PDB file of C-alpha atoms and ligand atoms in Angstrom:
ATOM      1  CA  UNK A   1     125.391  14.336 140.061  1.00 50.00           C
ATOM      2  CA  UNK A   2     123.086  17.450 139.911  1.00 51.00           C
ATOM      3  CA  UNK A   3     121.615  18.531 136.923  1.00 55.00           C
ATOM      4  CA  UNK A   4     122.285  21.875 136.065  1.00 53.00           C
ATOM      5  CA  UNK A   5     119.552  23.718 134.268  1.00 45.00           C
ATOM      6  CA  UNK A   6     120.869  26.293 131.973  1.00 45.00           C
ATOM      7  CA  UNK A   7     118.636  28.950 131.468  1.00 40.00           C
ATOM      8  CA  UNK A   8     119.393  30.186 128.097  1.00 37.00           C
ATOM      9  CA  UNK A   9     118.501  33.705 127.019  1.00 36.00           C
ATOM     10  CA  UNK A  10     116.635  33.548 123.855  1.00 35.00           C
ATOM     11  CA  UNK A  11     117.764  37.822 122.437  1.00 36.00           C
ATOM     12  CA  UNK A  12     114.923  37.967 119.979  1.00 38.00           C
ATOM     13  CA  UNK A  13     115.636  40.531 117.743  1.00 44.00           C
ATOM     14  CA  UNK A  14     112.868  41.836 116.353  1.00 54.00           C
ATOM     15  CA  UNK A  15     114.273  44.282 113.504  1.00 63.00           C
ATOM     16  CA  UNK A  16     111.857  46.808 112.206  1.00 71.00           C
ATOM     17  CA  UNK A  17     113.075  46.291 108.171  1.00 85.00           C
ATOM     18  CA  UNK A  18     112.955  49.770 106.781  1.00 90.00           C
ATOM     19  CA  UNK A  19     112.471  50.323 103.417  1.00 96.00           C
ATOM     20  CA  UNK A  20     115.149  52.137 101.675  1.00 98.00           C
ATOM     21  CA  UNK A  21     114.349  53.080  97.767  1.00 98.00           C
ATOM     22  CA  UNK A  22     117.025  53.399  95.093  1.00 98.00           C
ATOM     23  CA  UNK A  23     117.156  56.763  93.804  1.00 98.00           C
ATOM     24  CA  UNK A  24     115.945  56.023  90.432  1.00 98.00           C
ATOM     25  CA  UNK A  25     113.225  53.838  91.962  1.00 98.00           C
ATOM     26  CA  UNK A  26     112.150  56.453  94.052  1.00 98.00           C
ATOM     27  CA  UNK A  27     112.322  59.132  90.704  1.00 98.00           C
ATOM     28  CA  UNK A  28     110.094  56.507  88.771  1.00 98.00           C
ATOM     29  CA  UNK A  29     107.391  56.347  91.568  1.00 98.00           C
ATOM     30  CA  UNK A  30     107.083  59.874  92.098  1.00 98.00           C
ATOM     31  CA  UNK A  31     106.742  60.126  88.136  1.00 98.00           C
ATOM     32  CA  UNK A  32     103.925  57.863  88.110  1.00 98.00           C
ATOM     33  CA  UNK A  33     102.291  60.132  91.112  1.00 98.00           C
ATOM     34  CA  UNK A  34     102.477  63.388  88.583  1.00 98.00           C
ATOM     35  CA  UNK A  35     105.465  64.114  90.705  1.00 98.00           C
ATOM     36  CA  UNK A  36     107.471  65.403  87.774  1.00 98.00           C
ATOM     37  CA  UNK A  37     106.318  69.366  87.665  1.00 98.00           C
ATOM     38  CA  UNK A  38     103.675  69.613  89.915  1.00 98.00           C
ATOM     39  CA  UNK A  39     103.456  73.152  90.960  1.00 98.00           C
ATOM     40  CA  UNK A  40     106.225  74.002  88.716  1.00 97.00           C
ATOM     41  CA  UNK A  41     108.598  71.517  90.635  1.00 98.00           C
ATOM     42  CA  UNK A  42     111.091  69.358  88.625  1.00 98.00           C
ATOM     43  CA  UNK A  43     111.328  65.664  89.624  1.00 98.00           C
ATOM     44  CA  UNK A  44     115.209  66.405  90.053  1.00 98.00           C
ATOM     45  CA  UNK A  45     114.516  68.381  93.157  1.00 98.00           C
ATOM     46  CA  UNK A  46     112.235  65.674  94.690  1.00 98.00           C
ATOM     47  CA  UNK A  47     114.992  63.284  94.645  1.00 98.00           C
ATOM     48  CA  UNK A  48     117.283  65.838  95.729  1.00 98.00           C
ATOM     49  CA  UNK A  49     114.899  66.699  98.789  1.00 98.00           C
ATOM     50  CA  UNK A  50     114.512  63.227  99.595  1.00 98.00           C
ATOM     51  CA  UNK A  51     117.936  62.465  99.453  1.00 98.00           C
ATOM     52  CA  UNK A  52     118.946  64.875 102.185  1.00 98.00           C
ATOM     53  CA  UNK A  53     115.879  64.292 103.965  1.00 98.00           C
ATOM     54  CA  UNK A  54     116.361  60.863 104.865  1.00 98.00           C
ATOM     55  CA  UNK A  55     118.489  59.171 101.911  1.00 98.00           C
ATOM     56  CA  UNK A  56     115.474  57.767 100.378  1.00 98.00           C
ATOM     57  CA  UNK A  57     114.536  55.503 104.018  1.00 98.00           C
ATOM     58  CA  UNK A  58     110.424  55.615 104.331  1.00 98.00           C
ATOM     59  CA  UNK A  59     111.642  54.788 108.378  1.00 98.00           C
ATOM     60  CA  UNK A  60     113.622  58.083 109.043  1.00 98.00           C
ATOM     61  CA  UNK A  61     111.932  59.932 112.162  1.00 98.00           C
ATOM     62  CA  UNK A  62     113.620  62.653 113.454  1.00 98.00           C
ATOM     63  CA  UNK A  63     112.569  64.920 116.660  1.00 98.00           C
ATOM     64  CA  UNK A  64     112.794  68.405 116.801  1.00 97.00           C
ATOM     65  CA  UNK A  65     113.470  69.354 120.922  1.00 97.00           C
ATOM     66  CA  UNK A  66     112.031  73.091 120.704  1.00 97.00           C
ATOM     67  CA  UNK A  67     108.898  72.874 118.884  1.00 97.00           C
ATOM     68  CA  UNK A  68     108.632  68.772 120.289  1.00 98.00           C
ATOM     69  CA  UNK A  69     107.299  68.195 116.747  1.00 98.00           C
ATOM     70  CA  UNK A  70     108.950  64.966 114.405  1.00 98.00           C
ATOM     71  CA  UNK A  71     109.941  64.275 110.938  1.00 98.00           C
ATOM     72  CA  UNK A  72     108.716  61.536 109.267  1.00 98.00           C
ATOM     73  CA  UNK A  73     109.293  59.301 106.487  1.00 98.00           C
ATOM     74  CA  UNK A  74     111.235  59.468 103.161  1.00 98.00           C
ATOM     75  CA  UNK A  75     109.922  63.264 103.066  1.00 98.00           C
ATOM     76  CA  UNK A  76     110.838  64.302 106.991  1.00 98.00           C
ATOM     77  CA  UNK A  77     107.131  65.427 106.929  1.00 98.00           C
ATOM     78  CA  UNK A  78     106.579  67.463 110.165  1.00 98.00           C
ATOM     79  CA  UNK A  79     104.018  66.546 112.789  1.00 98.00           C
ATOM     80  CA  UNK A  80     103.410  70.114 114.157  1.00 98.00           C
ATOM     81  CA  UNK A  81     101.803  71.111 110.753  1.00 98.00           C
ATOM     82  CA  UNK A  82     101.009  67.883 108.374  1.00 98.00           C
ATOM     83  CA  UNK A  83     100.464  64.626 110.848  1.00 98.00           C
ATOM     84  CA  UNK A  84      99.071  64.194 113.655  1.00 98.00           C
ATOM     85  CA  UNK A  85     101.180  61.963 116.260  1.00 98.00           C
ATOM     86  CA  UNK A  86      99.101  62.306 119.328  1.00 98.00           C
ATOM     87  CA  UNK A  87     101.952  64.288 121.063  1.00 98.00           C
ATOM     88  CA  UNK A  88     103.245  67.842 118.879  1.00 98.00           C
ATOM     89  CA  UNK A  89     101.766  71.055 121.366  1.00 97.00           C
ATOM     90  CA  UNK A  90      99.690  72.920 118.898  1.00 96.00           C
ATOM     91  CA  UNK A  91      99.527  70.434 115.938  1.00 97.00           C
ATOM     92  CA  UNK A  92      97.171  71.298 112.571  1.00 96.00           C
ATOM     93  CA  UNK A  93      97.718  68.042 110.823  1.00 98.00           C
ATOM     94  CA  UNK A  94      96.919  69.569 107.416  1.00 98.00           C
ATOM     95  CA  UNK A  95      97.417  66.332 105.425  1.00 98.00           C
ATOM     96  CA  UNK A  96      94.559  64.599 107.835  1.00 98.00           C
ATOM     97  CA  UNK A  97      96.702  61.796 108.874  1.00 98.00           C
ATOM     98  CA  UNK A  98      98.459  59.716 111.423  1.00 98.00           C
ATOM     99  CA  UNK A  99     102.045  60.314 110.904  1.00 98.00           C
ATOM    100  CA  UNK A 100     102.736  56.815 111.193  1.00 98.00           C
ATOM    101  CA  UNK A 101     101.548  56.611 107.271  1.00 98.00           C
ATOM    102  CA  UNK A 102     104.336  58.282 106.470  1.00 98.00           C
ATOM    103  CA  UNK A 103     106.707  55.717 107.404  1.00 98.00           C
ATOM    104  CA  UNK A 104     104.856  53.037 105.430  1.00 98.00           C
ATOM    105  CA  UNK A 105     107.116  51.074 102.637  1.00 98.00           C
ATOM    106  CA  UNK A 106     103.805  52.314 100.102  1.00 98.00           C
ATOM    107  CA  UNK A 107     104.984  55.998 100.221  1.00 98.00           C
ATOM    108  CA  UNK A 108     101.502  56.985  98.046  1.00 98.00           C
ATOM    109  CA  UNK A 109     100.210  59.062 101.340  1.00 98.00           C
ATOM    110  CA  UNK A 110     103.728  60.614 101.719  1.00 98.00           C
ATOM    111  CA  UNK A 111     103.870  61.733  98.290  1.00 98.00           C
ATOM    112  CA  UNK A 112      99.959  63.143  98.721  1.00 98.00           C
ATOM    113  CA  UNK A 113     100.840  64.792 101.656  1.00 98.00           C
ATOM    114  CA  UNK A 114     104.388  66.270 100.143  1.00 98.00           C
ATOM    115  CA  UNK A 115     101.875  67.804  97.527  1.00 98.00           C
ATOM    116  CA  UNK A 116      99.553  69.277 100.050  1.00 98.00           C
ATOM    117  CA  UNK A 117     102.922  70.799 101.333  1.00 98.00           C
ATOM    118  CA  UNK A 118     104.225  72.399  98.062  1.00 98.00           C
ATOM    119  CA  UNK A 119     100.161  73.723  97.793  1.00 98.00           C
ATOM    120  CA  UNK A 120     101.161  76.252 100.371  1.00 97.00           C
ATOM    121  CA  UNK A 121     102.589  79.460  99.666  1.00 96.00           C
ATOM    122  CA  UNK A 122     106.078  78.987 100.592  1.00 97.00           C
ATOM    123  CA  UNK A 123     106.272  75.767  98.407  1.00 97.00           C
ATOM    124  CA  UNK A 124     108.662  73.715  98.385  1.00 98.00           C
ATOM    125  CA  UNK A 125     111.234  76.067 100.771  1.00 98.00           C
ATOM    126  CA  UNK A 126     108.978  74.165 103.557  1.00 97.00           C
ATOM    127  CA  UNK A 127     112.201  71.527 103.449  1.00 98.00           C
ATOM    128  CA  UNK A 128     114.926  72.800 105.212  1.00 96.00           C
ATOM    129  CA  UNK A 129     117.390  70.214 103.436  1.00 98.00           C
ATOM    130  CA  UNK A 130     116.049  71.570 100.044  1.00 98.00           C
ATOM    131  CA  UNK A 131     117.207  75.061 100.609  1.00 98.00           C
ATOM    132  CA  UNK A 132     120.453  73.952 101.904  1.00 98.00           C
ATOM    133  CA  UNK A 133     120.629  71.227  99.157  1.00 98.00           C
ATOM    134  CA  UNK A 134     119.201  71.863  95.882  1.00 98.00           C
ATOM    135  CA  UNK A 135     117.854  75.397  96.059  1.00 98.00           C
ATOM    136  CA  UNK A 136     120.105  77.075  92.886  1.00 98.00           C
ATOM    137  CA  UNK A 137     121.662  74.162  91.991  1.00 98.00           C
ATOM    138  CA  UNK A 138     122.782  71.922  88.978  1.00 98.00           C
ATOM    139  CA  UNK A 139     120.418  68.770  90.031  1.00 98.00           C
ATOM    140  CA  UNK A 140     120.636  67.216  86.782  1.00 97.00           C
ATOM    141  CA  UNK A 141     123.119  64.120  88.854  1.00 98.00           C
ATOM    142  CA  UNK A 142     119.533  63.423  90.768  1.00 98.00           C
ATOM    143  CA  UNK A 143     118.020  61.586  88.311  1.00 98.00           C
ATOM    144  CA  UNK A 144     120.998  60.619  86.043  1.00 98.00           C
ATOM    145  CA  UNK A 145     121.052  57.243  84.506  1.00 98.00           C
ATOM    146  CA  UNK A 146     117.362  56.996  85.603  1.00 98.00           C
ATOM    147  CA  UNK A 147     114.882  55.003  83.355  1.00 97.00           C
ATOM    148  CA  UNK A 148     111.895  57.094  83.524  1.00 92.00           C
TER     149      UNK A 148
HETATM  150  C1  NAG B   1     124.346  70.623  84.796  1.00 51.12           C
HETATM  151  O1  NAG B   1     125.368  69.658  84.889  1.00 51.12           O
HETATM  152  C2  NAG B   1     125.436  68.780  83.778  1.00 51.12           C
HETATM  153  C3  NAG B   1     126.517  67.755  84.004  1.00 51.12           C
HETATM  154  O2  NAG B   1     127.030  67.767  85.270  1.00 51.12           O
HETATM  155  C4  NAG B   1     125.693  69.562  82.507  1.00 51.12           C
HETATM  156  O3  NAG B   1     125.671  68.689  81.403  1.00 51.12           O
HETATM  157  C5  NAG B   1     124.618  70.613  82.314  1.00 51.12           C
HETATM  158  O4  NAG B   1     124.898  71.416  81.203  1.00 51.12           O
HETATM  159  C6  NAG B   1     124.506  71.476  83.563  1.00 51.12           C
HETATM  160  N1  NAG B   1     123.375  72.376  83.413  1.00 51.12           N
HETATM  161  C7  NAG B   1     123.462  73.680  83.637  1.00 51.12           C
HETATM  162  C8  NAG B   1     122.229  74.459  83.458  1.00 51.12           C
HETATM  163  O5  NAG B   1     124.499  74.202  84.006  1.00 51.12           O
END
């Protein structure tokens, strides 16, 4: 009788976990950053920002074809301006980081480089999802219910 040998296909699936904050989680850790007013911006519009960013996941990238820059993080920081990923034609990299911080579950660099974003003139209209989102708009629902 011949032995078969079965070769068996081991599918290791190696899933990058992403972390993914609650809103009112998020809300409380930008609070404790001096999140809540900084340049004149209410914590409401953070959330809301973040929400239709990347629904609060620190592991959202997202690539812009024309400009070949990304998004990253729970703040869709861009890499032709902010980060530097090794790749965006004509980066600045204002914040003086990797963008790869931005994706880490500790959001404490995205949240310093969101603030070296709003320092700019054009504030926080830098977030496309903001103006669409939250720009002359009843937020108060963004951080409803939240213990702050
Ligand atoms: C915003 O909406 C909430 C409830 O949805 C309401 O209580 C509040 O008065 C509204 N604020 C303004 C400025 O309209």
């Amino acid at each position: 009788m011949k032995a078969f040998l079965t070769l068996g296909f081991l599918l290791l699936s190696v899933t990058v976990q992403a972390k993914v904050y609650s809103r009112c989680e998020f809300a409380r850790i930008l609070k404790r950053h001096g999140m809540d007013g900084y340049r004149g911006i209410s914590l409401a519009n953070w959330v809301c920002l973040a929400q239709h960013e990347s629904g609060f996941n620190t592991k959202a990238t997202n690539y812009n074809p024309g400009p070949r820059s990304t998004d990253y993080g729970i703040f869709q920081i861009n890499s032709k301006y902010w980060c530097n990923n090794g790749k965006t034609p004509g980066a600045v990299n204002a914040c003086g980081i990797p963008c790869s911080v931005l994706l880490q579950d500790d959001i404490t660099q995205a949240i310093k480089c969101a603030k070296r974003v709003v320092r700019d003139p054009q504030g926080i209209r830098a977030w496309v999802a903001w103006r669409s989102y939250c720009q002359n708009r009843n937020l108060s629902q963004y951080v409803r219910g939240c213990r702050l």
